[in-house]
Amino acid sequence: MTLQFQETGAGRPVVFVHGWAMSGRAWRFQQELQDTGRLIFLDMRGHGHSEPAPSYTIDDYASDLAGFFEELDLRDAVLVGWSMGVQVTLQAFPALRSRLAGMVLVGGNARYASTDDYPHGKAPVEVKGMGLRLRRDHQKTMGDFFKGMFAEGELDHDLYQRIVHEIVLGGRSADREAVMQSLNILSTADLRAQLPQVDRPVLVIHGELDTVCPLAASTYLAQQLPMARLEIFEGCGHAPFMTRPERFNAVLRGFIAGL
């Protein structure tokens, strides 16, 4: 699978993996980090400018990511995943381990749906409900999801308009089948057993008021990952890199410089 991407800067590769139903365009405000390294903003299969595919499983996405690293021969890289991209990043880690200097996990979790022994997720019925709403009215459901990424009072009018125009309207909508099939990842993927094996420095970033992935999910990640630290963005929802780009970029720059 040939993935499309945009890049800027030079030096250590920093690869950005977007979340569910988004694209590499989500990282628009991180382009100013080009003095930090070779920034690569990836479009996963069926998202952005990458071609649709027959299936969209976590193994598909992780295999694509590993193949992408191999094709470009990326080494000593930093992998930045957001939301579902966190799960893809964790799934791909064993294949990418020798090529990674560190990882940044933003607004994600090891398992999206809660279980009896994992209370840090969303109720499984919520994922099912999202699928039903998407089938009824795809455009409205996606719009509601996007608005729900932000906490009350997190955005002023100007920043919201900038996000809409530069990230949403400036990009290409994900393939509908990719959106629907990827919901299965949210309801079934469980990466908990792999966390103790991640022997690289990890920066975990989470918005304090995130209602898509609860803060407790990243707290769990930071506790289970051997070399992790947690950075909480107060007053923020699911996408602090969009709403607090100056702080996010400064934290990311500091983490990369310390590797």
Short mmCIF file of C-alpha atoms in Angstrom, two decimals:
data_model
loop_
_atom_site.label_atom_id
_atom_site.label_comp_id
_atom_site.label_asym_id
_atom_site.label_seq_id
_atom_site.Cartn_x
_atom_site.Cartn_y
_atom_site.Cartn_z
CA MET A 1 0.00 0.00 0.00
CA THR A 2 1.53 3.32 -1.11
CA LEU A 3 0.72 6.06 1.39
CA GLN A 4 0.68 9.73 0.53
CA PHE A 5 2.38 12.27 2.76
CA GLN A 6 3.67 15.81 3.04
CA GLU A 7 7.02 16.72 4.50
CA THR A 8 9.04 19.73 5.51
CA GLY A 9 12.34 20.34 7.25
CA ALA A 10 15.43 18.14 7.49
CA GLY A 11 17.20 15.95 10.01
CA ARG A 12 15.71 13.39 12.39
CA PRO A 13 12.40 12.05 11.00
CA VAL A 14 9.29 12.96 12.97
CA VAL A 15 6.31 11.03 11.61
CA PHE A 16 2.79 12.18 12.49
CA VAL A 17 -0.10 9.68 12.42
CA HIS A 18 -3.62 11.15 12.48
CA GLY A 19 -6.76 9.89 14.18
CA TRP A 20 -10.04 8.31 13.09
CA ALA A 21 -11.64 9.90 10.01
CA MET A 22 -9.00 12.66 9.82
CA SER A 23 -5.86 13.06 7.68
CA GLY A 24 -2.30 14.33 7.90
CA ARG A 25 -3.81 17.78 7.53
CA ALA A 26 -4.81 17.54 11.20
CA TRP A 27 -1.21 18.49 12.08
CA ARG A 28 -1.32 21.75 10.14
CA PHE A 29 -0.19 23.82 13.13
CA GLN A 30 2.86 21.62 13.72
CA GLN A 31 4.53 22.63 10.46
CA GLU A 32 6.39 25.36 12.32
CA LEU A 33 8.45 22.61 13.98
CA GLN A 34 10.45 22.17 10.77
CA ASP A 35 13.57 23.43 12.58
CA THR A 36 13.27 20.32 14.79
CA GLY A 37 13.67 17.68 12.09
CA ARG A 38 12.21 16.15 8.96
CA LEU A 39 8.49 16.41 9.60
CA ILE A 40 6.36 13.81 7.79
CA PHE A 41 2.57 14.14 7.86
CA LEU A 42 1.11 10.82 6.79
CA ASP A 43 -2.30 10.01 5.28
CA MET A 44 -3.38 6.51 6.31
CA ARG A 45 -5.10 4.27 3.73
CA GLY A 46 -8.48 5.66 2.70
CA HIS A 47 -7.72 9.01 4.36
CA GLY A 48 -6.57 12.29 2.88
CA HIS A 49 -4.80 11.68 -0.43
CA SER A 50 -4.02 8.00 0.15
CA GLU A 51 -6.01 5.53 -1.94
CA PRO A 52 -8.93 3.52 -0.52
CA ALA A 53 -8.29 -0.15 0.25
CA PRO A 54 -10.35 -3.35 0.59
CA SER A 55 -10.04 -3.45 4.39
CA TYR A 56 -9.25 -1.18 7.33
CA THR A 57 -8.06 -3.16 10.34
CA ILE A 58 -5.50 -2.16 12.93
CA ASP A 59 -3.16 -4.73 11.36
CA ASP A 60 -3.65 -3.08 7.96
CA TYR A 61 -2.77 0.35 9.31
CA ALA A 62 0.19 -0.91 11.34
CA SER A 63 1.55 -2.89 8.38
CA ASP A 64 1.23 0.18 6.15
CA LEU A 65 3.13 2.24 8.72
CA ALA A 66 5.92 -0.31 9.03
CA GLY A 67 6.18 -0.55 5.24
CA PHE A 68 6.30 3.23 4.96
CA PHE A 69 9.24 3.42 7.38
CA GLU A 70 11.04 0.72 5.44
CA GLU A 71 10.38 2.28 2.05
CA LEU A 72 11.78 5.65 3.14
CA ASP A 73 14.44 3.95 5.31
CA LEU A 74 13.53 6.11 8.29
CA ARG A 75 15.82 5.64 11.30
CA ASP A 76 16.25 7.21 14.74
CA ALA A 77 12.73 8.55 14.21
CA VAL A 78 10.09 9.99 16.50
CA LEU A 79 6.58 8.65 15.94
CA VAL A 80 3.69 10.91 16.95
CA GLY A 81 0.23 9.30 17.08
CA TRP A 82 -3.11 10.88 17.92
CA SER A 83 -6.35 9.18 18.96
CA MET A 84 -6.77 6.02 16.83
CA GLY A 85 -3.27 6.78 15.58
CA VAL A 86 -2.04 5.94 19.10
CA GLN A 87 -3.37 2.40 18.73
CA VAL A 88 -1.86 2.09 15.25
CA THR A 89 1.46 3.32 16.62
CA LEU A 90 1.43 0.82 19.48
CA GLN A 91 0.45 -2.03 17.15
CA ALA A 92 3.31 -1.14 14.79
CA PHE A 93 5.92 -0.74 17.54
CA PRO A 94 7.39 -4.27 17.42
CA ALA A 95 8.07 -3.91 13.70
CA LEU A 96 9.40 -0.35 14.07
CA ARG A 97 11.32 -0.71 17.34
CA SER A 98 14.81 -0.65 15.79
CA ARG A 99 13.95 2.47 13.81
CA LEU A 100 12.52 4.55 16.68
CA ALA A 101 14.17 6.93 19.12
CA GLY A 102 10.90 7.71 20.90
CA MET A 103 7.14 8.10 20.62
CA VAL A 104 4.53 10.73 21.43
CA LEU A 105 0.99 9.50 22.16
CA VAL A 106 -1.70 12.19 22.07
CA GLY A 107 -5.29 11.78 23.27
CA GLY A 108 -5.23 8.02 22.90
CA ASN A 109 -5.63 4.77 24.73
CA ALA A 110 -4.64 1.12 24.74
CA ARG A 111 -8.29 0.15 24.42
CA TYR A 112 -11.17 2.42 23.40
CA ALA A 113 -14.08 0.38 24.75
CA SER A 114 -14.37 -0.29 28.47
CA THR A 115 -14.51 -3.81 29.95
CA ASP A 116 -14.90 -5.24 33.44
CA ASP A 117 -11.13 -5.07 33.97
CA TYR A 118 -10.61 -1.79 32.09
CA PRO A 119 -12.89 1.06 33.19
CA HIS A 120 -10.94 3.79 31.37
CA GLY A 121 -12.78 3.57 28.04
CA LYS A 122 -16.16 4.38 26.54
CA ALA A 123 -19.13 2.07 26.83
CA PRO A 124 -19.20 -0.37 23.87
CA VAL A 125 -22.75 0.73 23.09
CA GLU A 126 -21.41 4.22 22.26
CA VAL A 127 -19.30 2.86 19.42
CA LYS A 128 -22.30 0.95 18.08
CA GLY A 129 -24.40 4.11 18.32
CA MET A 130 -21.82 6.06 16.34
CA GLY A 131 -22.06 3.51 13.54
CA LEU A 132 -25.84 3.77 13.44
CA ARG A 133 -25.73 7.56 13.36
CA LEU A 134 -23.15 7.51 10.56
CA ARG A 135 -25.41 5.33 8.43
CA ARG A 136 -28.37 7.64 9.02
CA ASP A 137 -26.59 10.95 8.43
CA HIS A 138 -22.86 10.72 7.75
CA GLN A 139 -22.22 14.44 7.33
CA LYS A 140 -24.07 15.55 10.47
CA THR A 141 -22.52 12.80 12.59
CA MET A 142 -19.01 13.70 11.48
CA GLY A 143 -19.72 17.36 12.16
CA ASP A 144 -21.00 16.58 15.65
CA PHE A 145 -17.96 14.42 16.34
CA PHE A 146 -15.62 17.19 15.26
CA LYS A 147 -17.31 19.76 17.50
CA GLY A 148 -17.21 17.26 20.37
CA MET A 149 -13.43 17.13 20.19
CA PHE A 150 -13.24 20.52 21.89
CA ALA A 151 -14.06 21.40 25.48
CA GLU A 152 -16.47 24.17 26.38
CA GLY A 153 -14.64 27.50 26.35
CA GLU A 154 -11.51 25.99 24.80
CA LEU A 155 -11.82 27.85 21.51
CA ASP A 156 -12.46 31.46 20.66
CA HIS A 157 -14.19 32.29 17.38
CA ASP A 158 -11.01 33.15 15.47
CA LEU A 159 -9.17 29.95 16.39
CA TYR A 160 -12.21 27.80 15.60
CA GLN A 161 -12.50 29.41 12.17
CA ARG A 162 -8.80 28.88 11.58
CA ILE A 163 -9.09 25.20 12.47
CA VAL A 164 -12.14 24.77 10.23
CA HIS A 165 -10.56 26.48 7.24
CA GLU A 166 -6.98 25.22 7.47
CA ILE A 167 -7.60 21.67 8.72
CA VAL A 168 -11.13 20.64 7.79
CA LEU A 169 -12.00 22.55 4.62
CA GLY A 170 -8.38 22.51 3.45
CA GLY A 171 -8.24 18.73 3.45
CA ARG A 172 -10.02 15.81 1.82
CA SER A 173 -12.71 13.78 3.57
CA ALA A 174 -11.90 10.20 4.51
CA ASP A 175 -13.38 7.37 2.46
CA ARG A 176 -16.74 6.44 4.01
CA GLU A 177 -15.91 2.75 4.09
CA ALA A 178 -12.65 3.55 5.90
CA VAL A 179 -14.59 5.54 8.47
CA MET A 180 -17.12 2.78 9.03
CA GLN A 181 -14.69 -0.16 9.12
CA SER A 182 -12.30 1.69 11.43
CA LEU A 183 -15.02 1.81 14.06
CA ASN A 184 -14.30 -1.90 14.55
CA ILE A 185 -10.85 -0.94 15.80
CA LEU A 186 -12.40 1.28 18.44
CA SER A 187 -14.66 -1.52 19.64
CA THR A 188 -12.21 -4.45 19.51
CA ALA A 189 -8.52 -3.41 19.57
CA ASP A 190 -6.75 -4.08 22.87
CA LEU A 191 -3.09 -3.10 23.12
CA ARG A 192 -2.69 -3.42 26.89
CA ALA A 193 -0.48 -6.51 26.79
CA GLN A 194 2.03 -4.78 24.54
CA LEU A 195 2.64 -1.72 26.72
CA PRO A 196 5.36 -3.21 28.98
CA GLN A 197 7.38 -4.13 25.87
CA VAL A 198 7.73 -0.52 24.67
CA ASP A 199 11.33 0.16 25.64
CA ARG A 200 11.62 3.64 24.18
CA PRO A 201 11.00 7.06 25.77
CA VAL A 202 7.33 7.99 25.41
CA LEU A 203 5.67 11.36 25.94
CA VAL A 204 1.95 10.95 26.67
CA ILE A 205 -0.15 14.08 26.09
CA HIS A 206 -3.82 14.40 27.00
CA GLY A 207 -6.42 17.12 27.27
CA GLU A 208 -7.83 17.40 30.78
CA LEU A 209 -11.41 17.69 29.53
CA ASP A 210 -11.26 15.17 26.68
CA THR A 211 -14.62 13.42 26.30
CA VAL A 212 -13.60 11.29 23.29
CA CYS A 213 -10.82 9.48 25.17
CA PRO A 214 -10.93 10.03 28.94
CA LEU A 215 -7.84 11.37 30.70
CA ALA A 216 -7.78 8.15 32.74
CA ALA A 217 -6.86 6.28 29.54
CA SER A 218 -3.61 8.23 29.15
CA THR A 219 -2.92 8.01 32.87
CA TYR A 220 -3.11 4.24 32.44
CA LEU A 221 -0.79 4.39 29.42
CA ALA A 222 1.79 6.41 31.33
CA GLN A 223 1.68 3.97 34.22
CA GLN A 224 2.08 0.87 32.04
CA LEU A 225 4.73 2.15 29.62
CA PRO A 226 8.20 1.67 31.16
CA MET A 227 9.73 4.97 29.97
CA ALA A 228 6.74 7.33 29.81
CA ARG A 229 5.77 10.66 31.28
CA LEU A 230 2.36 12.31 31.14
CA GLU A 231 1.73 15.92 30.14
CA ILE A 232 -1.80 17.15 30.85
CA PHE A 233 -3.21 20.15 28.96
CA GLU A 234 -5.62 21.85 31.34
CA GLY A 235 -8.90 23.08 29.88
CA CYS A 236 -8.36 21.16 26.63
CA GLY A 237 -10.35 18.45 24.87
CA HIS A 238 -9.30 15.83 22.36
CA ALA A 239 -6.97 17.88 20.13
CA PRO A 240 -4.63 20.09 22.22
CA PHE A 241 -2.18 20.32 19.31
CA MET A 242 -4.88 22.26 17.42
CA THR A 243 -6.12 24.46 20.26
CA ARG A 244 -2.84 25.09 22.13
CA PRO A 245 -0.31 24.74 19.30
CA GLU A 246 2.33 27.00 20.85
CA ARG A 247 2.48 25.00 24.08
CA PHE A 248 2.15 21.66 22.29
CA ASN A 249 4.96 22.49 19.87
CA ALA A 250 7.20 23.67 22.71
CA VAL A 251 6.61 20.45 24.67
CA LEU A 252 7.22 18.31 21.58
CA ARG A 253 10.37 20.25 20.71
CA GLY A 254 11.71 19.74 24.22
CA PHE A 255 10.99 16.00 24.15
CA ILE A 256 12.72 15.53 20.80
CA ALA A 257 15.74 17.56 21.92
CA GLY A 258 16.13 15.30 24.96
CA LEU A 259 16.26 12.03 23.01
#
